[in-house]
Coordinates of N, CA and C in Angstrom, one line a residue:
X1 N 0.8 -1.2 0.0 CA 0.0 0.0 0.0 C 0.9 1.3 0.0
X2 N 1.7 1.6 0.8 CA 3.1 2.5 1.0 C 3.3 2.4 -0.6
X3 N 3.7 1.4 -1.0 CA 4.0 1.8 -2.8 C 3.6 2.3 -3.5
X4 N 2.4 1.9 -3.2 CA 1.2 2.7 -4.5 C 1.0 3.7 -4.1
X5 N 1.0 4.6 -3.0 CA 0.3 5.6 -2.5 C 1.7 6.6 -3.1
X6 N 3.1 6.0 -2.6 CA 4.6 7.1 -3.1 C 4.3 7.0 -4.2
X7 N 4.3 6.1 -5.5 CA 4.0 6.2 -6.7 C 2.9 6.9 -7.3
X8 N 2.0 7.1 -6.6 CA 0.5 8.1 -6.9 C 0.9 9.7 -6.6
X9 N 1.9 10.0 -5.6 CA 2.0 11.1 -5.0 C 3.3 11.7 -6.1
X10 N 4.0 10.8 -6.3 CA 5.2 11.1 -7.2 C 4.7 11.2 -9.0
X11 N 3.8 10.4 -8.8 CA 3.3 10.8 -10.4 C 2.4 11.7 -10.5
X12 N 1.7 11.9 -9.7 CA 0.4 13.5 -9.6 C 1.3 14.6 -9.8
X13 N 2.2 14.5 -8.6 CA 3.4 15.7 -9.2 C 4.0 16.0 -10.3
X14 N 4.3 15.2 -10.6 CA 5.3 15.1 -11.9 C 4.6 15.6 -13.0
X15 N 3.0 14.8 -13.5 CA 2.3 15.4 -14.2 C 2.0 16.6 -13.9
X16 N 1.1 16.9 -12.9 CA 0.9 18.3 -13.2 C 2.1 19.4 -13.4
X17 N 3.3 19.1 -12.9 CA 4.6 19.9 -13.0 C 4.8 19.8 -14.8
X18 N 5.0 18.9 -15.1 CA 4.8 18.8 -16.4 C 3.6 19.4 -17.5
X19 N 2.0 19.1 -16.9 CA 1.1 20.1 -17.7 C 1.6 21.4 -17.2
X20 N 1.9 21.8 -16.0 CA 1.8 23.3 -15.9 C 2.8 24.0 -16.9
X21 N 4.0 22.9 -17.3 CA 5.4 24.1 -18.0 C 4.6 23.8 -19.8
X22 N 3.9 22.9 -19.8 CA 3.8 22.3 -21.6 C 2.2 24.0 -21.7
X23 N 1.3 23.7 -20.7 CA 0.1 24.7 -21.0 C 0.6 26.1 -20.7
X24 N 0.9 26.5 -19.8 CA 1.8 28.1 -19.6 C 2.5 28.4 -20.9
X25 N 3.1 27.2 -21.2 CA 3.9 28.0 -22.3 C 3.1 27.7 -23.4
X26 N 1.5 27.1 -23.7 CA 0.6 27.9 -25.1 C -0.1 29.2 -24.2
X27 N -0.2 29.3 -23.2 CA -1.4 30.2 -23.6 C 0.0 31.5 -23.5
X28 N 1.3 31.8 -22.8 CA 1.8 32.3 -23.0 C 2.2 33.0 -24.9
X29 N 2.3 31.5 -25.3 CA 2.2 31.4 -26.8 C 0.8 32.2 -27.7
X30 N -0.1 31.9 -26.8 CA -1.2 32.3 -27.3 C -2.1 33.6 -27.1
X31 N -0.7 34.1 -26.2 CA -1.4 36.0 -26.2 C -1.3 36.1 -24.4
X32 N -2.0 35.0 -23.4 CA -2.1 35.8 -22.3 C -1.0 35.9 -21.7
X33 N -0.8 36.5 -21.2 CA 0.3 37.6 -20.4 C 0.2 38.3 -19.0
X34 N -1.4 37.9 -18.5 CA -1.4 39.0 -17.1 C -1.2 37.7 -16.0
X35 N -0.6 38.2 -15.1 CA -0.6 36.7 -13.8 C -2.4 36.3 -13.7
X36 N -3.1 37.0 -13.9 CA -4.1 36.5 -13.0 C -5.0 35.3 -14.6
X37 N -4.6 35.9 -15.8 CA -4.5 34.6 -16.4 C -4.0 33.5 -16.1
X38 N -3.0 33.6 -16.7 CA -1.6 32.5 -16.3 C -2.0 31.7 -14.8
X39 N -2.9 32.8 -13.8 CA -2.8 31.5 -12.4 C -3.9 30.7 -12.6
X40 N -5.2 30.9 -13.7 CA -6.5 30.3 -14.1 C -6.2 29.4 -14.7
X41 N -5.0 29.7 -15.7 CA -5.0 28.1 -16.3 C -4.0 27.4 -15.5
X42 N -3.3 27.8 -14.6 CA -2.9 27.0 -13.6 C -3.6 26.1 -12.8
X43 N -4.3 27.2 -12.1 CA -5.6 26.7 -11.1 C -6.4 25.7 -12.1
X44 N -6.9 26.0 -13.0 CA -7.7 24.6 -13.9 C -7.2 23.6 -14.2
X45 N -5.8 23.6 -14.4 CA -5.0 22.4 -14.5 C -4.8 21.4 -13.2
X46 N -4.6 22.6 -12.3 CA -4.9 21.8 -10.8 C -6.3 21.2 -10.5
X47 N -7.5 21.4 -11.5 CA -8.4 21.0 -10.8 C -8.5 19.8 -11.3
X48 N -8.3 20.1 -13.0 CA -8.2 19.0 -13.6 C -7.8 17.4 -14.0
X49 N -6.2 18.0 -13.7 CA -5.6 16.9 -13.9 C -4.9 15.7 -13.0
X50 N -4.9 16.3 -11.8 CA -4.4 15.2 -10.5 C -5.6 14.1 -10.5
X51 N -7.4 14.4 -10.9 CA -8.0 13.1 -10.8 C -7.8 12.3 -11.6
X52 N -7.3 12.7 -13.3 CA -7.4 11.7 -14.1 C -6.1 11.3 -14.4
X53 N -4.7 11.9 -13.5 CA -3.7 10.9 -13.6 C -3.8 9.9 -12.3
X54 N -4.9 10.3 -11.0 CA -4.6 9.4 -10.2 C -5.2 8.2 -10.5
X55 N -6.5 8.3 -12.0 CA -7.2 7.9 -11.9 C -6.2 6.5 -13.3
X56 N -5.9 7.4 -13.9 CA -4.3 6.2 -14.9 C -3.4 5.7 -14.0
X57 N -2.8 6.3 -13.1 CA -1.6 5.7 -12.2 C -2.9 4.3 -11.6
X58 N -3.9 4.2 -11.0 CA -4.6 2.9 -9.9 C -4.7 2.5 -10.9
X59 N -5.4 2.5 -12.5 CA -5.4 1.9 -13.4 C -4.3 0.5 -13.9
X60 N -3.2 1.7 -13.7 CA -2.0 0.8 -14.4 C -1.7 -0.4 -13.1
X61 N -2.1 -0.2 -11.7 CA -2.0 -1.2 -10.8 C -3.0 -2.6 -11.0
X62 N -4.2 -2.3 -11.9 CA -4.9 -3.2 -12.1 C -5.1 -3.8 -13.6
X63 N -5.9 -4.4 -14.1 CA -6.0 -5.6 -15.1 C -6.5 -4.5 -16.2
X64 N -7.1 -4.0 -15.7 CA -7.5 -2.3 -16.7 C -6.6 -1.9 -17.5
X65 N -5.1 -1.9 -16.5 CA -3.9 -1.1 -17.0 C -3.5 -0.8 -18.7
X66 N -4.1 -1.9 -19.2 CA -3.6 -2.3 -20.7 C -4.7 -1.2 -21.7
X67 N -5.7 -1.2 -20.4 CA -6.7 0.0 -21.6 C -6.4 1.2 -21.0
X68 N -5.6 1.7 -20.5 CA -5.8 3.2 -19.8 C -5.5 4.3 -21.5
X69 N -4.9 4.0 -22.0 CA -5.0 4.6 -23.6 C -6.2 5.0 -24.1
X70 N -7.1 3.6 -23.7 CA -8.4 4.1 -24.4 C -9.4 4.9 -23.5
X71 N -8.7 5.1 -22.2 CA -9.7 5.4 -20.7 C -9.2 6.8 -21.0
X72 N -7.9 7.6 -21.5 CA -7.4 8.7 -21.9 C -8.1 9.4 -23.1
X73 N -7.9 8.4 -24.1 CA -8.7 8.8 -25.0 C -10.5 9.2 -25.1
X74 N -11.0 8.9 -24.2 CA -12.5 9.1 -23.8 C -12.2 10.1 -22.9
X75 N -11.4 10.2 -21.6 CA -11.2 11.5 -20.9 C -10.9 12.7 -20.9
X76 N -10.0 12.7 -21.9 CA -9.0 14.0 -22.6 C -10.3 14.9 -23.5
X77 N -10.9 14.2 -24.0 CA -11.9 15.6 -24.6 C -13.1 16.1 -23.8
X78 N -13.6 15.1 -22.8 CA -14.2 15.9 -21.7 C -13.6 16.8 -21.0
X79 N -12.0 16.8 -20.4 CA -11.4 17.4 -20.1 C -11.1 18.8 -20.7
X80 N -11.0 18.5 -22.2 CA -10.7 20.1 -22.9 C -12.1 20.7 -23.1
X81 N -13.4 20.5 -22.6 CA -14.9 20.7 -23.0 C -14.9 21.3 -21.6
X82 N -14.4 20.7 -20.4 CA -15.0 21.2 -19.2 C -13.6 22.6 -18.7
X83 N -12.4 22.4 -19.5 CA -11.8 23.3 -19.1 C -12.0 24.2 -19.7
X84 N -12.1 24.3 -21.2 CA -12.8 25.1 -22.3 C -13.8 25.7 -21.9
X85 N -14.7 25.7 -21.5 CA -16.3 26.1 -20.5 C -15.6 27.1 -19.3
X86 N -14.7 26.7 -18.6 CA -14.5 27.3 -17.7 C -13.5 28.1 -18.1
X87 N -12.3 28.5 -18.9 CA -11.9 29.7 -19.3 C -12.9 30.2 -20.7
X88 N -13.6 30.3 -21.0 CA -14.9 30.9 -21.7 C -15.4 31.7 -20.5
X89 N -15.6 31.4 -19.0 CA -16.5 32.2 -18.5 C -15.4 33.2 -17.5
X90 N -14.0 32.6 -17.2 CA -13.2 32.7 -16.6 C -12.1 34.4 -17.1
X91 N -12.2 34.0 -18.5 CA -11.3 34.7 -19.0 C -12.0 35.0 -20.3
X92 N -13.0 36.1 -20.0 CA -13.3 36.9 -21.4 C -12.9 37.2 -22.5
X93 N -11.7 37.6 -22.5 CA -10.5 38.1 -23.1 C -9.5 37.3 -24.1
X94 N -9.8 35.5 -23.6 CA -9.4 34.7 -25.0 C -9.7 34.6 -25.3
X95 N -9.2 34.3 -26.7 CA -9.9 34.4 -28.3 C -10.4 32.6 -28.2
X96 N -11.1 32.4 -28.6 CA -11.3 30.6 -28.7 C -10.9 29.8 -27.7
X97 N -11.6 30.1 -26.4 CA -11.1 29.2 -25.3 C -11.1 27.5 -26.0
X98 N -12.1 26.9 -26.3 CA -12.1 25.4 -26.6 C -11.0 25.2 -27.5
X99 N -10.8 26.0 -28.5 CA -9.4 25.6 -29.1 C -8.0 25.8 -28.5
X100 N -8.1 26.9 -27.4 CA -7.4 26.4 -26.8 C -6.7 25.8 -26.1
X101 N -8.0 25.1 -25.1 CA -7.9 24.0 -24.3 C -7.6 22.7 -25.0
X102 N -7.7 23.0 -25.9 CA -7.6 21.5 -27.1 C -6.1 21.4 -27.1
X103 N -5.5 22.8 -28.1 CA -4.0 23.1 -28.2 C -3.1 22.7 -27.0
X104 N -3.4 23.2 -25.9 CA -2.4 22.9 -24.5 C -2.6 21.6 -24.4
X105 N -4.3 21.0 -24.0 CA -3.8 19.7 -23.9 C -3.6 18.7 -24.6
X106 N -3.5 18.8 -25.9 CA -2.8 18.3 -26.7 C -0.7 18.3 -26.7
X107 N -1.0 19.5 -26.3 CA 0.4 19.8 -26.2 C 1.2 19.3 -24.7
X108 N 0.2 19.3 -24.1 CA 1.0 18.7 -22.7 C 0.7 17.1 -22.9
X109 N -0.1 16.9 -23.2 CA -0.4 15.5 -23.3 C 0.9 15.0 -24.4
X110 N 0.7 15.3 -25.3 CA 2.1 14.6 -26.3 C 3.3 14.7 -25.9
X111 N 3.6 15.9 -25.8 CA 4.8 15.9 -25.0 C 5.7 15.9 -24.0
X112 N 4.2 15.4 -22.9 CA 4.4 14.9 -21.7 C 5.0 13.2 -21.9
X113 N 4.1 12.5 -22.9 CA 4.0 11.6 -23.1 C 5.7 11.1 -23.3
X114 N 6.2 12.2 -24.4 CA 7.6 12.1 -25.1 C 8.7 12.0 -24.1
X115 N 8.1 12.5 -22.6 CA 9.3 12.9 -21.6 C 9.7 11.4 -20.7

């Protein structure tokens, strides 16, 4: 139990430390610029993504583990719909929030993947 739990705590980190540098640097990319941006897509990232990697890290402990690909690929676009929703109402001021939410996590996603 001690294993899973270091492993859970070590990989929630890691990912979000890793979405926060891959999505900061689109929406940086993508125009916003004020902290109080920049800490919304932080903060959304934190809301976001610690349940669905804790929810792939327990996966990969069980018989599941072999479909967590396909459990990503069904979660990842709820996730860019429900983050996309919330900088739409969050942040007036960007231009196409759903596409952006799409862009970052695409972008953290791939090239988190590559790390």
């Amino acid at each position: 139990m001690y294993y899973f739990l270091s492993v859970l705590a070590l990989s929630l980190v890691m990912n979000l430390l890793i979405t926060w540098f891959f999505e900061l640097v689109v929406a940086l990319t993508w125009g916003l610029r004020t902290w109080r941006a920049l800490f919304i897509v932080a903060l959304v990232n934190a809301a976001t993504n610690p349940p669905v990697s804790a929810l792939m890290v327990f996966l990969s402990f069980t018989t599941l583990g072999r479909s967590s690909l396909w459990l990503l690929l069904i979660l990842e676009p709820l996730i860019v719909l429900i983050e996309g929703w919330i900088y739409q109402r969050a942040l007036p001021q960007l231009a196409r929030p759903y596409l952006f939410s799409l862009v970052a996590n695409l972008a953290s996603a791939v090239l988190g993947m590559l790390i």
